[in-house]
């Protein structure tokens, strides 16, 4: 089965119209004022090319102690509330799931990418991950639960929303590259990705 056709993988192309995308960007700006973007490091001390912050009760952080959900930003402050617009997307696309307690915000500048990974730091894989793309187009690659499984790629555009649940919940995936400057949504170009999860 080609990875993008696995049950539980959904792509909602054009889910958000431009005003809805702009409202989300404004919400992200509010989040970043309270919880500034930071550059995570891997356990090996490598700086990631993506900058991150979070909203909700738990944020995802990565440093030399490893990857984990944490109740506070690295600067010690609590994460800001999960924006209502973001929760509404989850409630529409993940009906029956508990409300998300975490919204990870990834910011891709020119040349940023995200290596192939699984989202497996959450307590219960019955609940999906919902992912919102804003700004520049990104080449999303998805494989299977085994890292060596064949992969397939698709360009994600601003306003597209991906759901990974069911058999796709533990599929490997990543962002190979962005088309910097392909969207005018963000003043200085780049891409913002929001991933919503039930972490605990
Ligand atoms: C990104 N997305 O689109 C990275 N994770 O920038 C993810 O890592 C992701 O799109 C889990 C489920 C859907 C995703
Ligand atoms: Fe992921």
PDB file of C-alpha atoms and ligand atoms in Angstrom:
ATOM      1  CA  UNK A   1       0.000   0.000   0.000  1.00  0.00           C
ATOM      2  CA  UNK A   2       1.526   3.394  -0.936  1.00  0.00           C
ATOM      3  CA  UNK A   3       2.105   5.312   2.336  1.00  0.00           C
ATOM      4  CA  UNK A   4      -0.183   8.207   1.456  1.00  0.00           C
ATOM      5  CA  UNK A   5      -3.074   5.749   0.945  1.00  0.00           C
ATOM      6  CA  UNK A   6      -2.724   4.082   4.336  1.00  0.00           C
ATOM      7  CA  UNK A   7      -5.936   4.228   6.353  1.00  0.00           C
ATOM      8  CA  UNK A   8      -5.799   7.075   8.850  1.00  0.00           C
ATOM      9  CA  UNK A   9      -3.749   9.433   6.659  1.00  0.00           C
ATOM     10  CA  UNK A  10      -5.845  12.345   5.457  1.00  0.00           C
ATOM     11  CA  UNK A  11      -4.900  15.483   3.595  1.00  0.00           C
ATOM     12  CA  UNK A  12      -7.479  18.239   3.565  1.00  0.00           C
ATOM     13  CA  UNK A  13      -6.255  20.403   0.692  1.00  0.00           C
ATOM     14  CA  UNK A  14      -7.299  24.036   1.063  1.00  0.00           C
ATOM     15  CA  UNK A  15      -9.012  23.405   4.399  1.00  0.00           C
ATOM     16  CA  UNK A  16      -8.333  26.990   5.560  1.00  0.00           C
ATOM     17  CA  UNK A  17      -9.209  30.012   3.421  1.00  0.00           C
ATOM     18  CA  UNK A  18      -6.865  33.019   3.438  1.00  0.00           C
ATOM     19  CA  UNK A  19      -8.685  34.944   6.220  1.00  0.00           C
ATOM     20  CA  UNK A  20      -8.564  31.802   8.409  1.00  0.00           C
ATOM     21  CA  UNK A  21      -4.848  31.408   7.644  1.00  0.00           C
ATOM     22  CA  UNK A  22      -4.272  35.070   8.580  1.00  0.00           C
ATOM     23  CA  UNK A  23      -6.158  34.586  11.851  1.00  0.00           C
ATOM     24  CA  UNK A  24      -3.935  31.626  12.693  1.00  0.00           C
ATOM     25  CA  UNK A  25      -0.793  33.626  11.915  1.00  0.00           C
ATOM     26  CA  UNK A  26      -2.039  36.332  14.312  1.00  0.00           C
ATOM     27  CA  UNK A  27      -2.660  33.661  16.945  1.00  0.00           C
ATOM     28  CA  UNK A  28       0.858  32.280  16.420  1.00  0.00           C
ATOM     29  CA  UNK A  29       2.286  35.782  16.857  1.00  0.00           C
ATOM     30  CA  UNK A  30       0.475  35.982  20.201  1.00  0.00           C
ATOM     31  CA  UNK A  31       1.887  32.606  21.229  1.00  0.00           C
ATOM     32  CA  UNK A  32       5.418  33.684  20.231  1.00  0.00           C
ATOM     33  CA  UNK A  33       5.150  36.906  22.244  1.00  0.00           C
ATOM     34  CA  UNK A  34       4.484  34.865  25.394  1.00  0.00           C
ATOM     35  CA  UNK A  35       6.733  31.927  24.509  1.00  0.00           C
ATOM     36  CA  UNK A  36       9.512  33.041  22.120  1.00  0.00           C
ATOM     37  CA  UNK A  37      10.728  30.744  19.360  1.00  0.00           C
ATOM     38  CA  UNK A  38      13.880  28.871  20.326  1.00  0.00           C
ATOM     39  CA  UNK A  39      16.297  26.648  18.421  1.00  0.00           C
ATOM     40  CA  UNK A  40      16.100  23.107  19.788  1.00  0.00           C
ATOM     41  CA  UNK A  41      19.165  20.934  20.011  1.00  0.00           C
ATOM     42  CA  UNK A  42      19.212  17.218  19.531  1.00  0.00           C
ATOM     43  CA  UNK A  43      20.539  14.924  22.215  1.00  0.00           C
ATOM     44  CA  UNK A  44      23.833  14.976  20.333  1.00  0.00           C
ATOM     45  CA  UNK A  45      24.007  18.746  20.584  1.00  0.00           C
ATOM     46  CA  UNK A  46      23.134  19.428  16.928  1.00  0.00           C
ATOM     47  CA  UNK A  47      21.041  22.539  16.378  1.00  0.00           C
ATOM     48  CA  UNK A  48      17.805  21.832  14.499  1.00  0.00           C
ATOM     49  CA  UNK A  49      17.166  24.068  11.463  1.00  0.00           C
ATOM     50  CA  UNK A  50      13.539  24.625  12.510  1.00  0.00           C
ATOM     51  CA  UNK A  51      12.706  27.065  15.332  1.00  0.00           C
ATOM     52  CA  UNK A  52       9.999  25.998  17.772  1.00  0.00           C
ATOM     53  CA  UNK A  53       7.610  27.056  20.452  1.00  0.00           C
ATOM     54  CA  UNK A  54       4.356  25.633  21.822  1.00  0.00           C
ATOM     55  CA  UNK A  55       0.935  26.443  23.231  1.00  0.00           C
ATOM     56  CA  UNK A  56      -1.239  24.379  25.544  1.00  0.00           C
ATOM     57  CA  UNK A  57      -0.588  22.586  28.830  1.00  0.00           C
ATOM     58  CA  UNK A  58       2.478  20.831  27.402  1.00  0.00           C
ATOM     59  CA  UNK A  59       5.070  21.823  24.852  1.00  0.00           C
ATOM     60  CA  UNK A  60       7.491  19.605  23.015  1.00  0.00           C
ATOM     61  CA  UNK A  61      11.136  20.350  23.727  1.00  0.00           C
ATOM     62  CA  UNK A  62      14.400  18.789  22.701  1.00  0.00           C
ATOM     63  CA  UNK A  63      17.788  19.284  24.310  1.00  0.00           C
ATOM     64  CA  UNK A  64      20.744  17.242  25.468  1.00  0.00           C
ATOM     65  CA  UNK A  65      18.477  15.476  27.955  1.00  0.00           C
ATOM     66  CA  UNK A  66      16.401  14.197  25.026  1.00  0.00           C
ATOM     67  CA  UNK A  67      12.942  14.791  23.595  1.00  0.00           C
ATOM     68  CA  UNK A  68       9.950  15.226  25.854  1.00  0.00           C
ATOM     69  CA  UNK A  69       6.751  17.089  26.623  1.00  0.00           C
ATOM     70  CA  UNK A  70       7.310  19.724  29.282  1.00  0.00           C
ATOM     71  CA  UNK A  71       4.896  22.032  31.139  1.00  0.00           C
ATOM     72  CA  UNK A  72       7.230  25.011  30.681  1.00  0.00           C
ATOM     73  CA  UNK A  73       9.155  26.807  27.959  1.00  0.00           C
ATOM     74  CA  UNK A  74      12.953  26.470  28.310  1.00  0.00           C
ATOM     75  CA  UNK A  75      12.947  30.012  29.791  1.00  0.00           C
ATOM     76  CA  UNK A  76      10.817  28.732  32.692  1.00  0.00           C
ATOM     77  CA  UNK A  77       7.454  30.313  31.836  1.00  0.00           C
ATOM     78  CA  UNK A  78       4.265  28.308  31.350  1.00  0.00           C
ATOM     79  CA  UNK A  79       3.164  27.857  27.716  1.00  0.00           C
ATOM     80  CA  UNK A  80       0.337  30.172  26.561  1.00  0.00           C
ATOM     81  CA  UNK A  81      -3.184  28.790  26.113  1.00  0.00           C
ATOM     82  CA  UNK A  82      -3.939  26.786  23.022  1.00  0.00           C
ATOM     83  CA  UNK A  83      -5.674  29.264  20.648  1.00  0.00           C
ATOM     84  CA  UNK A  84      -9.415  28.686  20.160  1.00  0.00           C
ATOM     85  CA  UNK A  85      -9.083  28.691  16.333  1.00  0.00           C
ATOM     86  CA  UNK A  86      -6.612  25.841  16.592  1.00  0.00           C
ATOM     87  CA  UNK A  87      -8.809  23.804  18.920  1.00  0.00           C
ATOM     88  CA  UNK A  88     -11.723  24.241  16.479  1.00  0.00           C
ATOM     89  CA  UNK A  89      -9.728  22.584  13.664  1.00  0.00           C
ATOM     90  CA  UNK A  90      -9.003  19.608  15.920  1.00  0.00           C
ATOM     91  CA  UNK A  91     -12.636  19.281  16.958  1.00  0.00           C
ATOM     92  CA  UNK A  92     -13.712  19.253  13.323  1.00  0.00           C
ATOM     93  CA  UNK A  93     -11.085  16.784  12.034  1.00  0.00           C
ATOM     94  CA  UNK A  94     -10.580  14.556  15.103  1.00  0.00           C
ATOM     95  CA  UNK A  95     -14.152  14.033  16.292  1.00  0.00           C
ATOM     96  CA  UNK A  96     -14.399  11.786  19.327  1.00  0.00           C
ATOM     97  CA  UNK A  97     -10.837  12.467  20.473  1.00  0.00           C
ATOM     98  CA  UNK A  98     -10.161  14.334  23.730  1.00  0.00           C
ATOM     99  CA  UNK A  99      -9.188  17.983  23.328  1.00  0.00           C
ATOM    100  CA  UNK A 100      -5.532  18.518  22.428  1.00  0.00           C
ATOM    101  CA  UNK A 101      -3.232  19.546  25.273  1.00  0.00           C
ATOM    102  CA  UNK A 102      -0.336  20.553  23.025  1.00  0.00           C
ATOM    103  CA  UNK A 103       0.200  22.664  19.919  1.00  0.00           C
ATOM    104  CA  UNK A 104       3.767  22.577  18.653  1.00  0.00           C
ATOM    105  CA  UNK A 105       4.685  25.519  16.425  1.00  0.00           C
ATOM    106  CA  UNK A 106       7.501  24.870  13.928  1.00  0.00           C
ATOM    107  CA  UNK A 107       8.941  27.792  11.996  1.00  0.00           C
ATOM    108  CA  UNK A 108      10.912  27.059   8.822  1.00  0.00           C
ATOM    109  CA  UNK A 109      13.141  29.759   7.408  1.00  0.00           C
ATOM    110  CA  UNK A 110      15.044  29.439   4.124  1.00  0.00           C
ATOM    111  CA  UNK A 111      16.831  26.097   3.991  1.00  0.00           C
ATOM    112  CA  UNK A 112      15.126  24.614   7.050  1.00  0.00           C
ATOM    113  CA  UNK A 113      14.014  20.999   6.973  1.00  0.00           C
ATOM    114  CA  UNK A 114      12.902  18.252   9.291  1.00  0.00           C
ATOM    115  CA  UNK A 115      14.375  14.786   9.168  1.00  0.00           C
ATOM    116  CA  UNK A 116      12.309  11.631   8.893  1.00  0.00           C
ATOM    117  CA  UNK A 117      10.814  10.871  12.320  1.00  0.00           C
ATOM    118  CA  UNK A 118       7.912   9.265  14.136  1.00  0.00           C
ATOM    119  CA  UNK A 119       5.724  11.148  16.603  1.00  0.00           C
ATOM    120  CA  UNK A 120       5.892   8.729  19.485  1.00  0.00           C
ATOM    121  CA  UNK A 121       6.351  10.779  22.645  1.00  0.00           C
ATOM    122  CA  UNK A 122       2.597  10.813  23.321  1.00  0.00           C
ATOM    123  CA  UNK A 123       0.946   8.556  25.892  1.00  0.00           C
ATOM    124  CA  UNK A 124      -1.851   7.142  23.730  1.00  0.00           C
ATOM    125  CA  UNK A 125      -1.529   6.472  19.987  1.00  0.00           C
ATOM    126  CA  UNK A 126      -5.289   6.069  19.589  1.00  0.00           C
ATOM    127  CA  UNK A 127      -5.469   9.841  19.130  1.00  0.00           C
ATOM    128  CA  UNK A 128      -4.328  11.353  15.849  1.00  0.00           C
ATOM    129  CA  UNK A 129      -1.904  14.180  15.189  1.00  0.00           C
ATOM    130  CA  UNK A 130      -3.400  17.081  13.225  1.00  0.00           C
ATOM    131  CA  UNK A 131      -0.960  19.277  11.312  1.00  0.00           C
ATOM    132  CA  UNK A 132      -1.635  22.706   9.775  1.00  0.00           C
ATOM    133  CA  UNK A 133       0.564  24.264   7.075  1.00  0.00           C
ATOM    134  CA  UNK A 134       0.891  28.056   6.774  1.00  0.00           C
ATOM    135  CA  UNK A 135       3.081  30.053   4.390  1.00  0.00           C
ATOM    136  CA  UNK A 136       5.580  28.588   1.962  1.00  0.00           C
ATOM    137  CA  UNK A 137       5.038  25.224   0.303  1.00  0.00           C
ATOM    138  CA  UNK A 138       6.816  22.232   1.808  1.00  0.00           C
ATOM    139  CA  UNK A 139       7.773  18.839   0.467  1.00  0.00           C
ATOM    140  CA  UNK A 140       6.327  16.328   2.931  1.00  0.00           C
ATOM    141  CA  UNK A 141       7.684  12.798   2.818  1.00  0.00           C
ATOM    142  CA  UNK A 142       5.936   9.856   4.433  1.00  0.00           C
ATOM    143  CA  UNK A 143       6.906   6.236   4.795  1.00  0.00           C
ATOM    144  CA  UNK A 144       5.794   3.431   7.077  1.00  0.00           C
ATOM    145  CA  UNK A 145       6.275   2.352  10.667  1.00  0.00           C
ATOM    146  CA  UNK A 146       9.652   0.850   9.753  1.00  0.00           C
ATOM    147  CA  UNK A 147      12.227   3.504   8.930  1.00  0.00           C
ATOM    148  CA  UNK A 148      13.318   1.487   5.877  1.00  0.00           C
ATOM    149  CA  UNK A 149       9.809   1.320   4.379  1.00  0.00           C
ATOM    150  CA  UNK A 150       9.266   2.965   0.990  1.00  0.00           C
ATOM    151  CA  UNK A 151       8.310   6.648   1.126  1.00  0.00           C
ATOM    152  CA  UNK A 152       6.105   8.926  -0.939  1.00  0.00           C
ATOM    153  CA  UNK A 153       6.231  12.704  -1.157  1.00  0.00           C
ATOM    154  CA  UNK A 154       3.653  15.436  -1.587  1.00  0.00           C
ATOM    155  CA  UNK A 155       3.814  19.241  -1.619  1.00  0.00           C
ATOM    156  CA  UNK A 156       1.842  20.858   1.196  1.00  0.00           C
ATOM    157  CA  UNK A 157       0.527  24.392   0.671  1.00  0.00           C
ATOM    158  CA  UNK A 158      -0.700  27.095   3.005  1.00  0.00           C
ATOM    159  CA  UNK A 159      -4.105  26.164   4.392  1.00  0.00           C
ATOM    160  CA  UNK A 160      -3.668  22.414   3.931  1.00  0.00           C
ATOM    161  CA  UNK A 161      -4.322  20.253   7.000  1.00  0.00           C
ATOM    162  CA  UNK A 162      -2.931  16.738   7.433  1.00  0.00           C
ATOM    163  CA  UNK A 163      -4.362  14.176   9.853  1.00  0.00           C
ATOM    164  CA  UNK A 164      -2.254  11.182  10.855  1.00  0.00           C
ATOM    165  CA  UNK A 165      -4.273   8.675  12.834  1.00  0.00           C
ATOM    166  CA  UNK A 166      -5.086   4.998  12.747  1.00  0.00           C
ATOM    167  CA  UNK A 167      -2.597   2.932  10.759  1.00  0.00           C
ATOM    168  CA  UNK A 168      -0.724   6.116   9.780  1.00  0.00           C
ATOM    169  CA  UNK A 169      -0.244   7.339  13.350  1.00  0.00           C
ATOM    170  CA  UNK A 170       3.282   5.927  13.720  1.00  0.00           C
ATOM    171  CA  UNK A 171       4.380   6.356  10.116  1.00  0.00           C
ATOM    172  CA  UNK A 172       7.757   8.002   9.560  1.00  0.00           C
ATOM    173  CA  UNK A 173       7.525  11.452   7.993  1.00  0.00           C
ATOM    174  CA  UNK A 174       9.516  14.625   7.514  1.00  0.00           C
ATOM    175  CA  UNK A 175       9.957  17.809   5.501  1.00  0.00           C
ATOM    176  CA  UNK A 176      12.695  17.585   2.867  1.00  0.00           C
ATOM    177  CA  UNK A 177      12.610  21.248   1.874  1.00  0.00           C
ATOM    178  CA  UNK A 178      10.469  24.310   1.523  1.00  0.00           C
ATOM    179  CA  UNK A 179       9.972  26.548  -1.505  1.00  0.00           C
ATOM    180  CA  UNK A 180      11.131  29.717   0.174  1.00  0.00           C
ATOM    181  CA  UNK A 181       9.122  32.734  -0.944  1.00  0.00           C
ATOM    182  CA  UNK A 182       6.357  30.721  -2.635  1.00  0.00           C
ATOM    183  CA  UNK A 183       3.655  32.243  -0.397  1.00  0.00           C
ATOM    184  CA  UNK A 184       2.922  35.833   0.614  1.00  0.00           C
ATOM    185  CA  UNK A 185       1.133  34.876   3.848  1.00  0.00           C
ATOM    186  CA  UNK A 186       4.123  35.585   6.096  1.00  0.00           C
ATOM    187  CA  UNK A 187       5.765  39.018   5.732  1.00  0.00           C
ATOM    188  CA  UNK A 188       9.292  37.645   5.621  1.00  0.00           C
ATOM    189  CA  UNK A 189       8.515  34.355   3.869  1.00  0.00           C
ATOM    190  CA  UNK A 190       9.023  30.942   5.409  1.00  0.00           C
ATOM    191  CA  UNK A 191       6.616  28.359   6.714  1.00  0.00           C
ATOM    192  CA  UNK A 192       4.803  27.735   9.962  1.00  0.00           C
ATOM    193  CA  UNK A 193       3.535  24.285  10.857  1.00  0.00           C
ATOM    194  CA  UNK A 194       1.226  23.627  13.784  1.00  0.00           C
ATOM    195  CA  UNK A 195       0.926  20.094  15.131  1.00  0.00           C
ATOM    196  CA  UNK A 196      -1.881  19.384  17.562  1.00  0.00           C
ATOM    197  CA  UNK A 197      -1.742  16.440  19.891  1.00  0.00           C
ATOM    198  CA  UNK A 198      -3.075  14.780  23.000  1.00  0.00           C
ATOM    199  CA  UNK A 199       0.296  14.320  24.681  1.00  0.00           C
ATOM    200  CA  UNK A 200      -0.522  12.899  28.108  1.00  0.00           C
TER     201      UNK A 200
HETATM  202  C1  LIG B   1       5.786  19.706   9.257  1.00  0.00           C
HETATM  203  N1  LIG B   1       5.042  17.769  10.409  1.00  0.00           N
HETATM  204  O1  LIG B   1       4.811  19.603   8.505  1.00  0.00           O
HETATM  205  C2  LIG B   1       6.167  18.594  10.160  1.00  0.00           C
HETATM  206  N2  LIG B   1       3.895  15.156  12.521  1.00  0.00           N
HETATM  207  O2  LIG B   1       6.486  20.701   9.282  1.00  0.00           O
HETATM  208  C3  LIG B   1       5.095  16.743  11.260  1.00  0.00           C
HETATM  209  O3  LIG B   1       6.116  16.423  11.824  1.00  0.00           O
HETATM  210  C4  LIG B   1       3.868  15.963  11.481  1.00  0.00           C
HETATM  211  O4  LIG B   1       2.750  16.822   9.589  1.00  0.00           O
HETATM  212  C5  LIG B   1       2.829  14.393  12.786  1.00  0.00           C
HETATM  213  C6  LIG B   1       1.704  14.414  12.012  1.00  0.00           C
HETATM  214  C7  LIG B   1       1.649  15.250  10.932  1.00  0.00           C
HETATM  215  C8  LIG B   1       2.760  16.041  10.643  1.00  0.00           C
HETATM  216 FE1  LIG B   2       5.898  14.751  13.126  1.00  0.00          FE
END
